[in-house]
Tab-separated table of C-alpha atoms in Angstrom:
chain	number	residue	atom	x	y	z
A	1	MET	CA	0.000	0.000	0.000
A	2	ALA	CA	1.406	3.404	-0.945
A	3	ASP	CA	1.150	6.375	1.370
A	4	GLY	CA	-0.072	9.199	-0.875
A	5	ASP	CA	1.498	11.925	1.261
A	6	LEU	CA	4.909	10.381	1.904
A	7	GLY	CA	5.374	8.310	-1.221
A	8	ILE	CA	6.329	5.323	0.928
A	9	ASP	CA	5.239	1.758	0.253
A	10	ILE	CA	3.876	0.238	3.459
A	11	ALA	CA	3.566	-3.512	3.649
A	12	VAL	CA	0.735	-4.373	6.035
A	13	ASP	CA	1.472	-7.690	7.723
A	14	LEU	CA	-2.016	-8.647	8.846
A	15	PRO	CA	-1.106	-11.965	10.551
A	16	SER	CA	1.346	-10.209	12.884
A	17	MET	CA	-1.024	-7.425	13.924
A	18	ARG	CA	-2.284	-8.037	17.449
A	19	VAL	CA	-2.796	-6.311	20.772
A	20	SER	CA	-2.424	-7.805	24.229
A	21	TYR	CA	-5.587	-7.026	26.173
A	22	GLU	CA	-4.588	-6.266	29.739
A	23	GLN	CA	-6.707	-3.274	30.768
A	24	GLY	CA	-9.187	-5.006	33.001
A	25	SER	CA	-11.421	-7.930	33.829
A	26	LEU	CA	-15.113	-8.606	34.262
A	27	HIS	CA	-16.540	-10.769	37.030
A	28	GLU	CA	-20.117	-11.771	37.712
A	29	SER	CA	-20.039	-9.946	41.040
A	30	GLU	CA	-19.302	-6.661	39.243
A	31	LEU	CA	-22.328	-6.722	36.962
A	32	ALA	CA	-25.236	-4.358	37.475
A	33	ASP	CA	-28.602	-5.859	38.365
A	34	THR	CA	-29.952	-5.243	34.855
A	35	TRP	CA	-28.482	-5.338	31.372
A	36	HIS	CA	-29.429	-1.725	30.672
A	37	ALA	CA	-27.801	-0.480	33.869
A	38	GLN	CA	-24.633	-2.362	32.934
A	39	LEU	CA	-24.696	-0.960	29.406
A	40	GLN	CA	-25.203	2.561	30.761
A	41	ARG	CA	-22.260	1.991	33.118
A	42	TRP	CA	-19.965	1.008	30.265
A	43	LEU	CA	-21.211	3.897	28.118
A	44	ASP	CA	-20.368	6.233	30.993
A	45	ASP	CA	-16.909	4.645	31.318
A	46	ALA	CA	-16.258	5.103	27.596
A	47	THR	CA	-17.392	8.725	27.750
A	48	ARG	CA	-15.153	9.499	30.720
A	49	ALA	CA	-12.234	7.795	28.958
A	50	GLY	CA	-12.636	10.117	25.976
A	51	VAL	CA	-13.633	7.403	23.500
A	52	ALA	CA	-14.754	9.032	20.252
A	53	GLU	CA	-18.517	8.661	19.770
A	54	PRO	CA	-19.009	6.130	22.579
A	55	ASN	CA	-22.638	5.682	21.508
A	56	ALA	CA	-21.612	4.423	18.047
A	57	MET	CA	-22.711	0.860	17.400
A	58	VAL	CA	-22.340	-1.506	14.455
A	59	LEU	CA	-25.854	-2.532	13.454
A	60	ALA	CA	-26.207	-5.898	11.719
A	61	THR	CA	-29.348	-6.811	9.796
A	62	ALA	CA	-30.369	-9.333	7.154
A	63	ASN	CA	-32.859	-9.126	4.325
A	64	ALA	CA	-35.662	-11.554	3.599
A	65	ASP	CA	-33.205	-13.840	1.755
A	66	GLY	CA	-30.822	-13.920	4.708
A	67	LEU	CA	-28.171	-11.703	3.106
A	68	PRO	CA	-26.444	-9.745	5.909
A	69	SER	CA	-25.475	-6.089	6.039
A	70	SER	CA	-23.790	-3.982	8.690
A	71	ARG	CA	-23.197	-0.289	9.239
A	72	THR	CA	-22.430	2.103	12.065
A	73	VAL	CA	-25.306	4.047	13.630
A	74	LEU	CA	-25.605	6.105	16.805
A	75	ALA	CA	-27.601	4.913	19.788
A	76	LYS	CA	-29.941	7.698	20.883
A	77	GLY	CA	-31.993	5.989	23.572
A	78	LEU	CA	-31.431	3.403	26.278
A	79	ASP	CA	-33.789	2.087	28.956
A	80	GLU	CA	-35.289	-1.180	30.136
A	81	ARG	CA	-37.210	-1.495	26.865
A	82	GLY	CA	-34.127	-1.512	24.651
A	83	VAL	CA	-31.676	0.504	22.567
A	84	VAL	CA	-32.990	3.130	20.134
A	85	PHE	CA	-31.554	4.594	16.935
A	86	PHE	CA	-33.119	6.780	14.264
A	87	THR	CA	-33.029	6.512	10.494
A	88	ASN	CA	-34.923	6.775	7.234
A	89	TYR	CA	-37.726	4.208	7.099
A	90	THR	CA	-37.108	3.740	3.362
A	91	SER	CA	-33.404	2.907	3.859
A	92	ALA	CA	-31.879	-0.511	3.227
A	93	LYS	CA	-31.554	-1.156	6.951
A	94	SER	CA	-35.214	-0.361	7.525
A	95	HIS	CA	-36.266	-2.668	4.695
A	96	ASP	CA	-34.240	-5.419	6.372
A	97	LEU	CA	-35.796	-4.711	9.751
A	98	MET	CA	-39.309	-4.698	8.359
A	99	ALA	CA	-38.637	-8.044	6.656
A	100	THR	CA	-37.121	-9.905	9.604
A	101	ARG	CA	-37.953	-7.816	12.699
A	102	TYR	CA	-34.586	-8.786	14.173
A	103	ALA	CA	-31.205	-7.119	14.629
A	104	SER	CA	-27.907	-7.177	16.479
A	105	ALA	CA	-25.787	-4.175	17.448
A	106	THR	CA	-22.279	-4.028	18.896
A	107	PHE	CA	-20.692	-1.110	20.729
A	108	PRO	CA	-16.931	-1.379	19.990
A	109	TRP	CA	-14.902	0.474	22.607
A	110	TYR	CA	-11.484	-0.477	21.250
A	111	ASP	CA	-9.519	1.837	23.532
A	112	LEU	CA	-10.955	0.090	26.590
A	113	HIS	CA	-10.625	-3.426	25.130
A	114	ARG	CA	-14.369	-3.770	25.539
A	115	GLN	CA	-17.466	-4.373	23.510
A	116	ALA	CA	-21.129	-4.911	24.250
A	117	THR	CA	-23.617	-6.598	21.943
A	118	VAL	CA	-27.418	-6.463	22.055
A	119	ARG	CA	-29.523	-8.844	19.990
A	120	GLY	CA	-33.274	-9.111	19.723
A	121	ILE	CA	-36.509	-8.190	18.021
A	122	VAL	CA	-37.084	-4.668	16.728
A	123	GLU	CA	-40.001	-2.287	16.744
A	124	LYS	CA	-40.637	1.254	15.599
A	125	VAL	CA	-40.679	3.817	18.368
A	126	SER	CA	-43.768	5.943	18.912
A	127	PRO	CA	-44.316	9.165	16.941
A	128	ASP	CA	-43.965	11.097	20.199
A	129	GLU	CA	-40.528	9.588	20.844
A	130	THR	CA	-39.468	10.401	17.298
A	131	ALA	CA	-40.737	13.980	17.594
A	132	ALA	CA	-38.914	14.529	20.888
A	133	TYR	CA	-35.597	13.375	19.460
A	134	TRP	CA	-36.159	15.198	16.158
A	135	ALA	CA	-36.544	18.485	18.029
A	136	SER	CA	-33.072	18.013	19.540
A	137	ARG	CA	-31.327	17.605	16.171
A	138	PRO	CA	-29.448	20.493	14.546
A	139	ARG	CA	-31.383	22.157	11.755
A	140	GLY	CA	-28.814	21.007	9.212
A	141	SER	CA	-29.346	17.383	10.189
A	142	GLN	CA	-33.105	17.854	9.940
A	143	LEU	CA	-32.806	19.278	6.441
A	144	GLY	CA	-30.463	16.490	5.414
A	145	ALA	CA	-33.003	13.890	6.532
A	146	TRP	CA	-35.554	15.499	4.218
A	147	ALA	CA	-33.123	15.800	1.302
A	148	SER	CA	-31.444	12.386	1.217
A	149	PRO	CA	-33.168	9.402	-0.427
A	150	GLN	CA	-31.136	7.121	1.833
A	151	SER	CA	-29.704	3.953	0.233
A	152	SER	CA	-31.007	4.951	-3.225
A	153	VAL	CA	-28.580	5.207	-6.153
A	154	VAL	CA	-27.977	8.836	-7.195
A	155	SER	CA	-26.301	10.253	-10.276
A	156	GLY	CA	-23.564	11.988	-8.313
A	157	ARG	CA	-22.702	14.321	-5.459
A	158	SER	CA	-24.286	17.228	-7.305
A	159	ALA	CA	-27.675	15.492	-7.115
A	160	LEU	CA	-27.445	15.421	-3.326
A	161	ASP	CA	-26.292	19.029	-3.143
A	162	HIS	CA	-29.155	20.071	-5.414
A	163	ALA	CA	-31.677	18.155	-3.291
A	164	LEU	CA	-30.409	19.828	-0.114
A	165	ALA	CA	-30.538	23.250	-1.729
A	166	ASN	CA	-34.164	22.653	-2.702
A	167	ILE	CA	-35.060	21.575	0.826
A	168	LYS	CA	-33.363	24.634	2.296
A	169	ARG	CA	-35.490	26.837	0.043
A	170	ARG	CA	-38.620	24.859	0.905
A	171	PHE	CA	-38.189	25.437	4.648
A	172	ALA	CA	-36.474	28.829	4.485
A	173	ASP	CA	-39.416	30.550	6.159
A	174	THR	CA	-40.143	27.739	8.606
A	175	ASP	CA	-38.827	28.091	12.141
A	176	GLU	CA	-39.370	24.442	13.082
A	177	VAL	CA	-38.679	21.815	10.427
A	178	PRO	CA	-41.294	19.033	10.719
A	179	VAL	CA	-40.440	15.356	11.027
A	180	PRO	CA	-40.426	13.696	7.582
A	181	PRO	CA	-43.120	11.031	7.231
A	182	HIS	CA	-40.441	8.557	6.128
A	183	TRP	CA	-38.167	9.061	9.157
A	184	GLY	CA	-38.210	7.734	12.711
A	185	GLY	CA	-36.749	5.462	15.336
A	186	TRP	CA	-36.207	1.767	15.774
A	187	ARG	CA	-35.852	0.036	19.127
A	188	ILE	CA	-33.930	-3.205	19.596
A	189	ARG	CA	-35.637	-5.123	22.396
A	190	PRO	CA	-32.834	-7.419	23.523
A	191	GLU	CA	-33.167	-11.099	24.181
A	192	VAL	CA	-29.416	-11.419	24.735
A	193	VAL	CA	-26.919	-8.763	25.837
A	194	GLU	CA	-23.251	-9.730	26.012
A	195	PHE	CA	-20.447	-7.789	27.689
A	196	TRP	CA	-16.941	-8.618	26.473
A	197	GLN	CA	-13.755	-7.582	28.263
A	198	GLY	CA	-10.426	-8.380	26.636
A	199	ARG	CA	-7.970	-10.375	28.746
A	200	ALA	CA	-4.398	-11.586	28.325
A	201	ASP	CA	-3.687	-14.747	26.303
A	202	ARG	CA	-7.062	-14.421	24.574
A	203	MET	CA	-8.823	-15.683	27.703
A	204	HIS	CA	-11.393	-12.920	27.497
A	205	ASP	CA	-14.299	-12.394	29.863
A	206	ARG	CA	-17.700	-12.843	28.211
A	207	LEU	CA	-20.740	-12.393	30.422
A	208	ARG	CA	-24.216	-12.183	29.021
A	209	TYR	CA	-27.711	-11.464	30.186
A	210	LYS	CA	-30.173	-13.841	28.546
A	211	LEU	CA	-33.952	-13.586	28.614
A	212	VAL	CA	-35.471	-16.970	29.446
A	213	LEU	CA	-39.236	-17.228	29.998
A	214	ASP	CA	-39.491	-13.524	30.871
A	215	THR	CA	-36.622	-13.768	33.365
A	216	TRP	CA	-33.125	-12.407	32.831
A	217	GLN	CA	-30.318	-14.849	33.612
A	218	VAL	CA	-26.574	-14.217	33.628
A	219	GLU	CA	-24.181	-16.741	32.133
A	220	ARG	CA	-20.479	-16.895	31.297
A	221	VAL	CA	-19.415	-17.880	27.778
A	222	ALA	CA	-15.999	-19.264	26.856
A	223	PRO	CA	-13.857	-16.889	24.763
């Protein structure tokens, strides 16, 4: 691989790239009483540690034929009901979610040698929840949600710029941009939530909350 700025060829030796995980451990006695309290705790730890976008999570979905896709989204809600993110309801991810009603999302906190994964059924959040979050978004983000036909093929960057310019003119005299009818939130209602802490010699700690007959159980999984 050539470095465009330095003109240096860099040979990336993938097999030799590794990190020794020795920042911490995770024991059953340290877990919070609920999965969402534990997830909030680790989100708080990542925020205090200065992790960039600690609420970023890799969302995995599959379409009706079982073909998987993944992308990074931002978690914008967390409580006992689940984890919430917002998107265009006509996007590829939303089409997947409407087809299967299932998803998995992983929070990768690389700097802390940690990750947390939630997996479960999905549901759309209420219009009131969507409206409350929408009101907190910067105006530019609101306009972009109106302008972008998310996941659709476009002729080029100029098409997107033109669409945004049209939306800006459309709402130029509007103080509060309304929520687009095609935009809203999804909630992952977890059935399994796993907390992973890297350990030395690849003997990582993996503890997970698992919903069994309406009761949450905690179990340890081998790394």
